XYZ file of C-alpha atoms in Angstrom:
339
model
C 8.677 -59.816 -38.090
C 5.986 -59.342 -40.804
C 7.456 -56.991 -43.182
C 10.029 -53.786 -43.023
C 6.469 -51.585 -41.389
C 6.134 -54.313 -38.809
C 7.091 -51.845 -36.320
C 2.912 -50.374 -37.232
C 1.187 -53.774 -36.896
C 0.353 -55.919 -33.683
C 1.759 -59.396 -32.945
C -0.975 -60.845 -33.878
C -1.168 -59.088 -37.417
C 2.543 -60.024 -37.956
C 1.637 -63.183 -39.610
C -1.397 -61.934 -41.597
C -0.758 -65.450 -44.152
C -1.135 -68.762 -42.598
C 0.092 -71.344 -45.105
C -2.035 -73.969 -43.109
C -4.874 -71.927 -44.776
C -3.531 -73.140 -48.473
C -4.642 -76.723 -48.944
C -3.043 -79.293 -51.631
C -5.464 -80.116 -54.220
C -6.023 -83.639 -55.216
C -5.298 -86.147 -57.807
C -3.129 -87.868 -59.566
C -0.066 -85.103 -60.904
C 2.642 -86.019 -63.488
C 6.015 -84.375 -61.365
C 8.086 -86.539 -59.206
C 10.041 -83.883 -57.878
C 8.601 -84.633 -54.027
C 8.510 -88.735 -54.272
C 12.697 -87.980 -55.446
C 12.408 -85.900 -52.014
C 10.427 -88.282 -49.967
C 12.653 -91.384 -50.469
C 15.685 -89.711 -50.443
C 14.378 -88.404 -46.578
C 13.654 -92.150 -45.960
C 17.739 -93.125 -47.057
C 18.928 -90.725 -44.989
C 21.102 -92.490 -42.237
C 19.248 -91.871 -39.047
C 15.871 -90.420 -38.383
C 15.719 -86.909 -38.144
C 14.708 -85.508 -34.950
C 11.711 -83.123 -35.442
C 9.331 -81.299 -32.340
C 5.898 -81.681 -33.244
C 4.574 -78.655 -31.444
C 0.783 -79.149 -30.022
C -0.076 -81.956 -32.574
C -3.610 -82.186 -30.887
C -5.916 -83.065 -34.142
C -6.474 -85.736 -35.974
C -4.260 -83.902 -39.010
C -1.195 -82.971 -36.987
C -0.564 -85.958 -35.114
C -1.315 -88.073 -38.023
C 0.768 -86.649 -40.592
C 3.748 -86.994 -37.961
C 3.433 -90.491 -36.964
C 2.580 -91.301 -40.822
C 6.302 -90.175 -41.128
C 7.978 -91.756 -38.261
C 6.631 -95.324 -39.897
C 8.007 -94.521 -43.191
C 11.562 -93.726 -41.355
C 11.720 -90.251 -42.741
C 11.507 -88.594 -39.067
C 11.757 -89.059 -34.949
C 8.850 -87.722 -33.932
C 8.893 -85.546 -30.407
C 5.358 -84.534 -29.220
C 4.868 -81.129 -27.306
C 1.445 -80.676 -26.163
C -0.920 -82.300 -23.229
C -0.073 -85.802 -22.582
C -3.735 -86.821 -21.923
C -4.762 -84.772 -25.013
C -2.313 -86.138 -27.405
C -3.307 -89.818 -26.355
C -6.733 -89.349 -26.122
C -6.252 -87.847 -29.863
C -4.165 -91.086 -30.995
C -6.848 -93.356 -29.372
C -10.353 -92.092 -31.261
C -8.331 -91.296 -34.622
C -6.857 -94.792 -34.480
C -3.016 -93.535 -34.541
C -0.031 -95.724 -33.187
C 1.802 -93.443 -31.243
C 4.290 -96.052 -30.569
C 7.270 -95.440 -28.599
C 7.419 -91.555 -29.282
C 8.206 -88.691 -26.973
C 5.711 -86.897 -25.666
C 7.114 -83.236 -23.732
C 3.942 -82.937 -21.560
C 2.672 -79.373 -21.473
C -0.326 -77.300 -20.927
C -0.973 -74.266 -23.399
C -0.051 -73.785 -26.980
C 2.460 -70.679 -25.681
C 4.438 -73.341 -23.791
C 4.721 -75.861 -26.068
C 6.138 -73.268 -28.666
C 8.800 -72.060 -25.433
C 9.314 -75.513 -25.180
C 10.180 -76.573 -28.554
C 12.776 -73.488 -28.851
C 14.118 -74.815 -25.936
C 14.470 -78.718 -26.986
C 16.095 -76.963 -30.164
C 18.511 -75.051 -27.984
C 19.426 -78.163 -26.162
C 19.892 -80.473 -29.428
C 17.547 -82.851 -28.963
C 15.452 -82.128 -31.846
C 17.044 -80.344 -35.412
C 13.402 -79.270 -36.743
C 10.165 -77.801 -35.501
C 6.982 -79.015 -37.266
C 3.879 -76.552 -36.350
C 0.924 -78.782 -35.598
C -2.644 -77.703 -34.499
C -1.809 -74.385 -32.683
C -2.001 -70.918 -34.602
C 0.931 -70.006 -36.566
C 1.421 -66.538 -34.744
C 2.102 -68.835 -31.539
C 4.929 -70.610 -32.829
C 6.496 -67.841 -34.955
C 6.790 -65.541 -31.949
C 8.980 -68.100 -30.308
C 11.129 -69.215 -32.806
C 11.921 -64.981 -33.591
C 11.804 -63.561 -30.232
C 15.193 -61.523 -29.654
C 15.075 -62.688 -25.924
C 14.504 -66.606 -26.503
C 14.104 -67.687 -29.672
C 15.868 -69.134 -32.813
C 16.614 -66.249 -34.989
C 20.064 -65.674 -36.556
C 21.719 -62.717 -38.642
C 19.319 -63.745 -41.215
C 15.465 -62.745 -42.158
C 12.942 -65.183 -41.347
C 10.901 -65.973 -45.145
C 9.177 -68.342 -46.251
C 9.275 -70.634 -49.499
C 6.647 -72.355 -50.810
C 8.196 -75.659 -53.178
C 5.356 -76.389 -56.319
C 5.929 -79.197 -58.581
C 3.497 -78.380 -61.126
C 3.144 -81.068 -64.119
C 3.786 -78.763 -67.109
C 6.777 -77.413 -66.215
C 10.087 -80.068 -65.420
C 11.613 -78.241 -62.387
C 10.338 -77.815 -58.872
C 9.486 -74.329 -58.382
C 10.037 -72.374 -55.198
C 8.178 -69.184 -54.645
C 9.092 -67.126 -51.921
C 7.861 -64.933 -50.124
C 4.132 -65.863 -49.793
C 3.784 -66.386 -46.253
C 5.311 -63.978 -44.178
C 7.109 -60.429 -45.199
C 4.605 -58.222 -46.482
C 6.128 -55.505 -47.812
C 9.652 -56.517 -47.618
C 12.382 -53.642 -48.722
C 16.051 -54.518 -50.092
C 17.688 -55.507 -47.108
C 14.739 -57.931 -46.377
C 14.482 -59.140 -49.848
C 18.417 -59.978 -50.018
C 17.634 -62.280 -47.205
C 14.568 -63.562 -48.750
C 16.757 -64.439 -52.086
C 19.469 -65.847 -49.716
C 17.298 -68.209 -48.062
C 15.791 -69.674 -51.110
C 18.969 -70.353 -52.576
C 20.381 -72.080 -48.972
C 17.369 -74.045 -49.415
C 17.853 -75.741 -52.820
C 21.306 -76.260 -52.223
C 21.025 -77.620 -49.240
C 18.498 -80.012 -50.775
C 20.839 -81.347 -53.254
C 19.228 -79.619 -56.286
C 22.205 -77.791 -57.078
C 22.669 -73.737 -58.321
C 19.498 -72.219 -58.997
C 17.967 -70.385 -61.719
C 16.518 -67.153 -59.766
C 13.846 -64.825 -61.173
C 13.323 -61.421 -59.670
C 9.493 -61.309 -60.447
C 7.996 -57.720 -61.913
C 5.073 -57.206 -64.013
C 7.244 -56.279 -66.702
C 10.973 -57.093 -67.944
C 12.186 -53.564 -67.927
C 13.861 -51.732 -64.922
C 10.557 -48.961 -64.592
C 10.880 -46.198 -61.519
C 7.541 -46.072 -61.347
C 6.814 -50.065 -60.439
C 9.365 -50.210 -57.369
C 9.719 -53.834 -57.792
C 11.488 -53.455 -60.654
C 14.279 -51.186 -59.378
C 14.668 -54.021 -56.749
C 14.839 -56.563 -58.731
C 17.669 -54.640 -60.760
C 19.741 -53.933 -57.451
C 19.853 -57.413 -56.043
C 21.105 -58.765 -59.233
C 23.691 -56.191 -59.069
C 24.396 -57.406 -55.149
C 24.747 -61.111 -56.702
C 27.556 -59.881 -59.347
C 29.183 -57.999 -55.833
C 28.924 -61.157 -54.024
C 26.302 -59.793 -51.315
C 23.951 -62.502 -52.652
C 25.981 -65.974 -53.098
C 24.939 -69.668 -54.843
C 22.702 -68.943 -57.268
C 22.395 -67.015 -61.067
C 19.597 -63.985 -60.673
C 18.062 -62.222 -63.472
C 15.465 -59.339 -63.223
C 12.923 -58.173 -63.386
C 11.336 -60.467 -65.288
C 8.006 -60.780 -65.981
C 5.842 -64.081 -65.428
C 5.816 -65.233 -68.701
C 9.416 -64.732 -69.271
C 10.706 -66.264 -66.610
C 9.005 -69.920 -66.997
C 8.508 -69.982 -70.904
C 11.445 -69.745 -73.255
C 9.107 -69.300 -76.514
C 7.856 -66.036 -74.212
C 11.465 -65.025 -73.545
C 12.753 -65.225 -76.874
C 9.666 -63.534 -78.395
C 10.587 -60.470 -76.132
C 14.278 -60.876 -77.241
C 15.395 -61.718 -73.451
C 18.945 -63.705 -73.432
C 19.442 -64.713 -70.025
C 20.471 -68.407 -68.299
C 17.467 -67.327 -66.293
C 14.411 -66.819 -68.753
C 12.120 -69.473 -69.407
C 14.194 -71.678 -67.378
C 13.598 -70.307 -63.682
C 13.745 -72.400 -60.357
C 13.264 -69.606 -57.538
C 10.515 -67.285 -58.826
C 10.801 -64.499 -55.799
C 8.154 -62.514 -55.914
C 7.818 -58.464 -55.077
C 5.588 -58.686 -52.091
C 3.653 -60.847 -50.120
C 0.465 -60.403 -52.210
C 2.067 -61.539 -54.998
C 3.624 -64.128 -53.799
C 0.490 -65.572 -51.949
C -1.694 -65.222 -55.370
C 0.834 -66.745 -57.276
C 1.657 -69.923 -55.254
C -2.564 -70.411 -54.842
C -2.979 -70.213 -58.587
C -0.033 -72.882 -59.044
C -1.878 -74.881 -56.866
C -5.490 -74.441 -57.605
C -5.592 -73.774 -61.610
C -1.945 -75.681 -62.376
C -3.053 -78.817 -60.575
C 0.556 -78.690 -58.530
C 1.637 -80.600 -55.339
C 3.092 -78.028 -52.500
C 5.241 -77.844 -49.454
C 6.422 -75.638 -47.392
C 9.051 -74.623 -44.765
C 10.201 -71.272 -43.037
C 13.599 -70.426 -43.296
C 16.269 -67.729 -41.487
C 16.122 -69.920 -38.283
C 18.573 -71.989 -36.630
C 16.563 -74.931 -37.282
C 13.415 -75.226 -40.423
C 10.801 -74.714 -39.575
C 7.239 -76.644 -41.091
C 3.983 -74.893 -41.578
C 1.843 -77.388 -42.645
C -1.886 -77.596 -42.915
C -5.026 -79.423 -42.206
C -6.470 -79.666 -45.070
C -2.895 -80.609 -47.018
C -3.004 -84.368 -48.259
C -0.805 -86.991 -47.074
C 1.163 -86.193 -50.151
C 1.919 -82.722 -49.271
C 2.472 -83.526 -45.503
C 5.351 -86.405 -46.035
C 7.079 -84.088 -48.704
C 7.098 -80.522 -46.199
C 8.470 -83.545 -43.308
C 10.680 -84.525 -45.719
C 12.357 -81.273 -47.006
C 12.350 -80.822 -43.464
C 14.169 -83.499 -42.110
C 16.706 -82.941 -45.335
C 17.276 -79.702 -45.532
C 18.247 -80.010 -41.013
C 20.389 -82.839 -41.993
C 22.151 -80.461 -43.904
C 22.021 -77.177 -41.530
C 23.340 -80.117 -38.721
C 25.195 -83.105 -40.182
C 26.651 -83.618 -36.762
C 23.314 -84.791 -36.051
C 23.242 -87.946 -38.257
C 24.979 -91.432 -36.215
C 27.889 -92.606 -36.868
C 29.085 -94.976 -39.750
């Protein structure tokens, strides 16, 4: 499910971005947006219950149990027994009293997590050391997986120190080339997601190289119809604008320069980008040349889903459990104990 061509591509082209290859840059950074995030996940009433699928390096199994201690998740580890202990013994990690699902190959472990979702026993799926492509085919095949009405995307959250919202740019990680259809879902998602976070209606940008609806730059015309579906009620929760152009959409000295008048301009929370390209370039540059803190979490599931990487600081591993564990709090409040 990598883009409206996907029928032209092989499974294992499908996911051609893995976010685990996008690593959090370090240092000190200015936004609080993800420790607001982080304790909130540690108030919630209950752990969360979140699969850890084949958390067999140091980095996945760590980041997990680093988690569990801080109360924001229960962690349920699906891999090789021996492996996973043998892991937790050289690295120095407490597994404590968690669950280990004992399997043998990265393909069952991702069967099995679906499954342990299906059953209710855990609300989240965290991918740990296997290949994203494993995992993803699970959670989207039609036969056995997790999918619902709704397009699997992807949203990368930035809190980048210059600018006082958290930004979420979607999609960078997974539909390539989306078209409308796929790109209604995409919006959908996004807006689901800060909601369901508690961060209220967002501001949504409909990303183009330029500010004026152009034929010739498809992107544009896109951008144009979806905020037409939003004023028809086909895209719900959120105020869109579009296309806008970079600069108009996060500075209001660039918006009112260009004469733009728009709840949306310079003010933007959801920047949703044209293609995956764009979206990939844009989230690295936050990250790299902005100095910004990131998480992410795939969306369209029945459950979130966390791609999270090895190279991603403890930072940026607590705040993807934590929108996690939130944002399937929300999806499943039935899940939290009683008062």
């Amino acid at each position: 499910m990598a883009s409206s061509s996907a029928a032209s591509v092989t499974p294992a082209q499908q996911y051609v971005q893995d976010s685990a290859d996008m690593p959090a840059v370090s240092g000190p950074k200015s936004h609080q947006a993800f420790e607001n995030l982080i304790e909130r996940a540690r108030q919630l009433p209950g752990k969360v219950s979140i699969g850890i699928v084949w958390p067999c390096e140091q980095h996945a199994l760590e980041g997990a149990m680093d988690a569990a201690q801080q109360n924001i998740l229960e962690p349920v580890l699906i891999g090789p027994r021996a492996l996973i202990t043998d892991v937790a013994q050289s690295c120095g990690i407490d597994l404590g009293g968690a669950t280990i699902v004992d399997v043998a190959t990265p393909q069952e472990a991702a069967a099995q997590a679906v499954a342990l979702v299906k059953s209710g026993q855990v609300h989240a799926l965290m991918k740990g050391s296997l290949h994203t492509d494993v995992l993803m085919h699970a959670v989207v095949s039609p036969e056995s997986g997790l999918r619902t009405a709704r397009r699997v995307s992807h949203v990368f959250l930035l809190a980048v120190p210059a600018y006082d919202d958290l930004i979420f740019v979607t999609d960078a990680a997974i539909n390539i080339f989306p078209d409308l259809t796929i790109k209604r879902d995409i919006v959908q998602n996004a807006i689901d997601l800060h909601r369901g976070l508690g961060l209220g209606e967002p501001r949504v940008a409909m990303l183009s190289a330029v500010e004026t609806v152009n034929p010739k730059i498809p992107g544009t015309v896109d951008a144009a119809a979806l905020c037409k579906m939003a004023e028809r009620g086909q895209i719900e929760g959120g105020v869109l604008d579009g296309p806008l152009a970079m600069d108009n959409a996060v500075s209001a000295e660039a918006a009112k320069i260009k004469g733009i008048t728009s709840p949306v301009a310079g003010r933007a929370q959801i920047l949703v980008t044209p293609d995956l390209e764009a979206g990939n370039m844009l989230a690295k540059n936050m990250i790299f040349l902005a100095g910004a803190d990131s998480a992410g979490v795939v969306l369209g599931a029945s459950v979130p889903v966390l791609l999270t990487s090895r190279a991603d600081s403890v930072q940026a591993r607590l705040a993807s459990i934590a929108v996690g564990a939130l944002y399937a709090r929300h999806l499943h409040p039935e899940s939290a104990p009683a008062a």
